[in-house]
PDB file of C-alpha atoms in Angstrom:
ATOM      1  CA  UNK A  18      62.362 183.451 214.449  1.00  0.00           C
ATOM      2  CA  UNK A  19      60.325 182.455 217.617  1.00  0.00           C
ATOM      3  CA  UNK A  20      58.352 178.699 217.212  1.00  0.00           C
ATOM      4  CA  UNK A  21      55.626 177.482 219.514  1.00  0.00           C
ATOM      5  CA  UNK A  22      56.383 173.228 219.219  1.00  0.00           C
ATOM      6  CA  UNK A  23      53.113 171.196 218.543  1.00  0.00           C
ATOM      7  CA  UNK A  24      53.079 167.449 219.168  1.00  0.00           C
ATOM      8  CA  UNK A  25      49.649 166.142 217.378  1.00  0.00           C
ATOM      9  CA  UNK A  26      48.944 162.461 217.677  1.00  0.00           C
ATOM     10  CA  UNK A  27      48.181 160.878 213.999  1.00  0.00           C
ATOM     11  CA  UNK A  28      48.129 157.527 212.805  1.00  0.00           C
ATOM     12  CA  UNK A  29      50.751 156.565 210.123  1.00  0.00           C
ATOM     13  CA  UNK A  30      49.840 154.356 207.133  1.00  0.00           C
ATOM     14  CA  UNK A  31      49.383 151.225 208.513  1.00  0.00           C
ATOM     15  CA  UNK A  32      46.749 152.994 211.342  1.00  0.00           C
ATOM     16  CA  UNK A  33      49.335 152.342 214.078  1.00  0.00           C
ATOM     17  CA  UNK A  34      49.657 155.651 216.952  1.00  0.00           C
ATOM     18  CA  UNK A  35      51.989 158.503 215.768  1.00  0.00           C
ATOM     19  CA  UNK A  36      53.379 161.180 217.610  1.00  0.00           C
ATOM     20  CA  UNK A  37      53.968 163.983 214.687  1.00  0.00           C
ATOM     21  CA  UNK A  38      55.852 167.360 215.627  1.00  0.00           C
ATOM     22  CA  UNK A  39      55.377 170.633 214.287  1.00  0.00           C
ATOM     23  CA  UNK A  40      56.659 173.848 214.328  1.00  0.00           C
ATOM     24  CA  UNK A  41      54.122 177.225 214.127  1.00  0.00           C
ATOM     25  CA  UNK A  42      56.556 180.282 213.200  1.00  0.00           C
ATOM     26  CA  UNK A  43      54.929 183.182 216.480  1.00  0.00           C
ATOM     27  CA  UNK A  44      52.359 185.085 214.223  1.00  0.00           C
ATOM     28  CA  UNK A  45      53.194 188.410 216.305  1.00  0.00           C
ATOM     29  CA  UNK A  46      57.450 187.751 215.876  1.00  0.00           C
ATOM     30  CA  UNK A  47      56.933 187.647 212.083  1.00  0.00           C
ATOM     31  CA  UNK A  48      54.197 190.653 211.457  1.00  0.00           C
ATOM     32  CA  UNK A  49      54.516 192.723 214.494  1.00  0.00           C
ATOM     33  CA  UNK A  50      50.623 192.671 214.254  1.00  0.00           C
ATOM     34  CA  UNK A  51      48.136 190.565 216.457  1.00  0.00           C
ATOM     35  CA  UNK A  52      44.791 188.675 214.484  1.00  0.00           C
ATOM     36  CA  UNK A  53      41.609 188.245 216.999  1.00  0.00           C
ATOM     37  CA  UNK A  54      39.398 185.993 215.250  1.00  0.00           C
ATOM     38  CA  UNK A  55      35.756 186.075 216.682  1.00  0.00           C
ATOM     39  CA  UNK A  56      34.354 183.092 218.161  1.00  0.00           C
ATOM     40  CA  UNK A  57      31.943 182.625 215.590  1.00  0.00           C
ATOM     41  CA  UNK A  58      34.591 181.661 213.287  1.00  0.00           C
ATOM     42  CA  UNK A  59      35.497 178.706 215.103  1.00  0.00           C
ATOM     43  CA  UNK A  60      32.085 177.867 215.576  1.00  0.00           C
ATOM     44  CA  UNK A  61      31.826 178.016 212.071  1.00  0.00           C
ATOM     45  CA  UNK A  62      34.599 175.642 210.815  1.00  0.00           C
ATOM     46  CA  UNK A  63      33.493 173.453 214.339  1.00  0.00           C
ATOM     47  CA  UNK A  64      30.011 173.649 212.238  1.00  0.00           C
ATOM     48  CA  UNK A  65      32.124 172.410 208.928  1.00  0.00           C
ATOM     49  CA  UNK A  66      33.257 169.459 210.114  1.00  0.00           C
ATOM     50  CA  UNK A  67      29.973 167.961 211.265  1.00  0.00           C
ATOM     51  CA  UNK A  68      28.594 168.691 208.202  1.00  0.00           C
ATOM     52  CA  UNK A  69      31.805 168.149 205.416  1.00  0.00           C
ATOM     53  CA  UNK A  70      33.335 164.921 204.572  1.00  0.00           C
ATOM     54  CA  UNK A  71      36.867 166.826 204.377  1.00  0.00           C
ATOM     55  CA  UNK A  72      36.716 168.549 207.351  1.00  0.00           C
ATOM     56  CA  UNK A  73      37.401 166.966 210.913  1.00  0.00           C
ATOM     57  CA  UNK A  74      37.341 167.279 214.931  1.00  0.00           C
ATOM     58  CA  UNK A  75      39.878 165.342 216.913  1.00  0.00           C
ATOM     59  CA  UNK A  76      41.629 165.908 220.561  1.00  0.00           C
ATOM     60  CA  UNK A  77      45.191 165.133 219.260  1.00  0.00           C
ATOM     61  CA  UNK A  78      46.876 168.224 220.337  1.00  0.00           C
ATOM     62  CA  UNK A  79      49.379 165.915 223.307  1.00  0.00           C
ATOM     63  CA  UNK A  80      52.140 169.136 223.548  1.00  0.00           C
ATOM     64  CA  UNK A  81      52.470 172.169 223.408  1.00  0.00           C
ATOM     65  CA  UNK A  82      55.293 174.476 224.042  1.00  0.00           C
ATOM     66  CA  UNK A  83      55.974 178.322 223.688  1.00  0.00           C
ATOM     67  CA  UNK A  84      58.886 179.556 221.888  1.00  0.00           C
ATOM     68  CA  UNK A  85      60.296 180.343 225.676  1.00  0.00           C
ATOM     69  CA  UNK A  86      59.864 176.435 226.678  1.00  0.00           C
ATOM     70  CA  UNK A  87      56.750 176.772 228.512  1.00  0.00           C
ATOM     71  CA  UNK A  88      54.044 173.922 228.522  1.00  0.00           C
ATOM     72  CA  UNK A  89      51.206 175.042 227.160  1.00  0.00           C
ATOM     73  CA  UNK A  90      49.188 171.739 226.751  1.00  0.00           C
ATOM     74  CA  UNK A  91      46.736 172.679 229.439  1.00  0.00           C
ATOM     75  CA  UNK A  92      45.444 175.317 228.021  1.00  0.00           C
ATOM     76  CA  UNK A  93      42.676 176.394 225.370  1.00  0.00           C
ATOM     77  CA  UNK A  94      44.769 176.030 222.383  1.00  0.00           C
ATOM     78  CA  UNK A  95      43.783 174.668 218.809  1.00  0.00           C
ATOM     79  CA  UNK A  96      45.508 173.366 215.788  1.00  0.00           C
ATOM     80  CA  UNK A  97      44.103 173.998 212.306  1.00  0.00           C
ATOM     81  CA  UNK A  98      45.452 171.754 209.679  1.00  0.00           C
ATOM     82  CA  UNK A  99      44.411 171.654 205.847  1.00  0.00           C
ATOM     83  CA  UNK A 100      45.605 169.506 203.277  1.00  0.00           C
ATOM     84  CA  UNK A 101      45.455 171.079 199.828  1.00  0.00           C
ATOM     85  CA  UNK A 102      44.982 169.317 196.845  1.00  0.00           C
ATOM     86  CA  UNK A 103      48.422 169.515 195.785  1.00  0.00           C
ATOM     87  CA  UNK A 104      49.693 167.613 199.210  1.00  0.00           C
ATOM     88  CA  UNK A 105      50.558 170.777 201.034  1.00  0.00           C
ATOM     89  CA  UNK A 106      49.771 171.035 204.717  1.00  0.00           C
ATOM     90  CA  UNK A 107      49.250 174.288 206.163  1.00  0.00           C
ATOM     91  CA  UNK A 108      48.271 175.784 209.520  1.00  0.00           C
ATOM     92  CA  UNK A 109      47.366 178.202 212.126  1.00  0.00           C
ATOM     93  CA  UNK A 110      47.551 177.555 215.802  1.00  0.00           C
ATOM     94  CA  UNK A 111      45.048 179.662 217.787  1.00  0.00           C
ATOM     95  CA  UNK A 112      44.767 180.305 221.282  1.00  0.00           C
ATOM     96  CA  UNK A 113      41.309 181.013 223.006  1.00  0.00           C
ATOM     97  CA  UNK A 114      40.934 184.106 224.871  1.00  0.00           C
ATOM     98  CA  UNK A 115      39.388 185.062 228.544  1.00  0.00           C
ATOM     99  CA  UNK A 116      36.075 186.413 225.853  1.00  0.00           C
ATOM    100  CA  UNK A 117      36.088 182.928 223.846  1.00  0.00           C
ATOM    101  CA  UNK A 118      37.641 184.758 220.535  1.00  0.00           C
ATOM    102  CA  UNK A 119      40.970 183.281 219.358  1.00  0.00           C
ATOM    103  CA  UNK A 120      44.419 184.927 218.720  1.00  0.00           C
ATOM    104  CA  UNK A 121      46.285 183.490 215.774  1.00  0.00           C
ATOM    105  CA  UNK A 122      48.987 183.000 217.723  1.00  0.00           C
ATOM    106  CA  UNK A 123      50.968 180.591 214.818  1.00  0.00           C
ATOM    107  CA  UNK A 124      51.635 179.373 211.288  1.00  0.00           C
ATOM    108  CA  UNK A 125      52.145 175.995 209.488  1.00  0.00           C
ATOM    109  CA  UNK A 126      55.066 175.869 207.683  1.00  0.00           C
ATOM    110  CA  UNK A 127      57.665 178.184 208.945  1.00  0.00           C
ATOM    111  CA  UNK A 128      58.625 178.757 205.202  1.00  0.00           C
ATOM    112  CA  UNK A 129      55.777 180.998 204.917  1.00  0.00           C
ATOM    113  CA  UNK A 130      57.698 183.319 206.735  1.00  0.00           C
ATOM    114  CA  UNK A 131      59.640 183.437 203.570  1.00  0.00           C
ATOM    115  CA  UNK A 132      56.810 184.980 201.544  1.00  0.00           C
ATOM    116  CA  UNK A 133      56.032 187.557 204.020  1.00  0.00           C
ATOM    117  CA  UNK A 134      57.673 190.728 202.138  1.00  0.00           C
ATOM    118  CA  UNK A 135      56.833 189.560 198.845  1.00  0.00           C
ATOM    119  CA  UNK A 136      53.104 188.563 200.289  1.00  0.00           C
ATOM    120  CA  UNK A 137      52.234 190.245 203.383  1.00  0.00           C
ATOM    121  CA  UNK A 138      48.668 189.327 203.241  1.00  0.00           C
ATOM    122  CA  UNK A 139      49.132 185.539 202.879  1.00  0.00           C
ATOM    123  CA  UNK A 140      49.372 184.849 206.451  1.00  0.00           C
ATOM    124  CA  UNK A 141      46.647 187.244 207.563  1.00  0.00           C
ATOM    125  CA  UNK A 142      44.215 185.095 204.504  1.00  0.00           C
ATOM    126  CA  UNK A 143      44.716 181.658 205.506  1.00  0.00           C
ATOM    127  CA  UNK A 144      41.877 181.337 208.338  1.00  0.00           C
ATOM    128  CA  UNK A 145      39.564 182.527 205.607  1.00  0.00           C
ATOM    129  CA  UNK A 146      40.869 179.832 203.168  1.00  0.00           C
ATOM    130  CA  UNK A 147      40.720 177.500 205.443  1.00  0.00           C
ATOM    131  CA  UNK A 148      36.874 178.456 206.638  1.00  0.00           C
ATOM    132  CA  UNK A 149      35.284 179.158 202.832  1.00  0.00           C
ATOM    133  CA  UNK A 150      37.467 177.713 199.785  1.00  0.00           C
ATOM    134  CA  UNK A 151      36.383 174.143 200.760  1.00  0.00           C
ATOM    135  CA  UNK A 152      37.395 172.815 197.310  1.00  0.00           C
ATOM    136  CA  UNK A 153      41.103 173.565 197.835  1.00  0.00           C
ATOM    137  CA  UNK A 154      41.363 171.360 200.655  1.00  0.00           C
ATOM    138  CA  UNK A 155      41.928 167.239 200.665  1.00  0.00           C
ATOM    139  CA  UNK A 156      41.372 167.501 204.308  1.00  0.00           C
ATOM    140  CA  UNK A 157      41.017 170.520 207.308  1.00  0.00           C
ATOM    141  CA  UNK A 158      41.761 169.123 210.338  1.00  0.00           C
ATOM    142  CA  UNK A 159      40.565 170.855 213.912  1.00  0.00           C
ATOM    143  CA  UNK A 160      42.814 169.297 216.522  1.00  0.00           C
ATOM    144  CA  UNK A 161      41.821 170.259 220.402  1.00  0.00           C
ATOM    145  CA  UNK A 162      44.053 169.478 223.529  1.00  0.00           C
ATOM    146  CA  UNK A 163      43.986 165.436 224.667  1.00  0.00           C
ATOM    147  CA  UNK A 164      41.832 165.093 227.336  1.00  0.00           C
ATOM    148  CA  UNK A 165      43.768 162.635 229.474  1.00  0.00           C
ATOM    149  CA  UNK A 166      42.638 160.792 232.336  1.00  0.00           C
ATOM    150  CA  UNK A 167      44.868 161.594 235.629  1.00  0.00           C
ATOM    151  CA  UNK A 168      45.441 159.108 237.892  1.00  0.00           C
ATOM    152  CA  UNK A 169      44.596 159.547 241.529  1.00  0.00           C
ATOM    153  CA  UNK A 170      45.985 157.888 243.805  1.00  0.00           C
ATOM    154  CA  UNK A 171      43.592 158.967 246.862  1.00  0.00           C
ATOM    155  CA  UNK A 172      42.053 157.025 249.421  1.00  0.00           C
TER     156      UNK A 172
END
């Protein structure tokens, strides 16, 4: 099973800075089959979380690394988290293309990978759940790359 590592910054319980790591199962490893979602469904759930309480924007994405070890953090890649109400967290990872549509390039938690045979069209359903069954979700979560500041040193 190939993973692409996420590190997302959170806060814990007590608000202080958390580093939390996560591992998306490769979409295309498990299925053999490549998603292209069109850009207006990420300007759709962008859309959700300006306008719903549960959903939410952040640039918390700090790492991220391809099941080969490469660093991927500088590129256009997105996290999409959701909380359902019975305190699961699932997630895709999604990785913007050279014509602004996404790949669904990963999935939150590997376990899924489990219910493949027995539910092949789980997977390939959860960016719609995550878009239009609002009321299954606590919180949906949009984390971007950090943008961090990098110091120059010139004179």
């Amino acid at each position: 099973m190939k993973v692409w590592k996420a590190s997302v910054a959170s806060k814990d319980k007590e608000g202080k800075e958390a580093i939390i790591d996560l591992e998306f199962v490769d979409y295309y490893d498990a299925t053999n089959t490549n998603i292209i979602l069109k850009t207006e469904y990420f300007q759709s759930i962008i859309e959700k979380s300006k306008n719903k309480d549960n959903y939410h924007l952040s640039g918390g994405l700090v790492k991220l690394s391809s099941p080969e070890g490469e660093d991927f953090s500088k590129h256009s890649f997105f996290l999409i988290l959701g909380l359902d109400t019975n305190n699961m967290l699932l997630g895709i990872l999604l990785g913007e293309l050279e014509e602004h549509d996404f790949k669904f390039v990963g999935f939150y938690p590997p376990f899924l990978q489990n219910e493949l045979e027995k539910e092949p069209d789980l997977i390939r359903g959860l960016p719609v759940l995550l878009l239009d069954k609002e009321d299954i979700w606590q919180s949906v979560n949009i984390i971007a790359p950090s943008i961090k500041q990098e110091n120059n040193n010139e004179k």
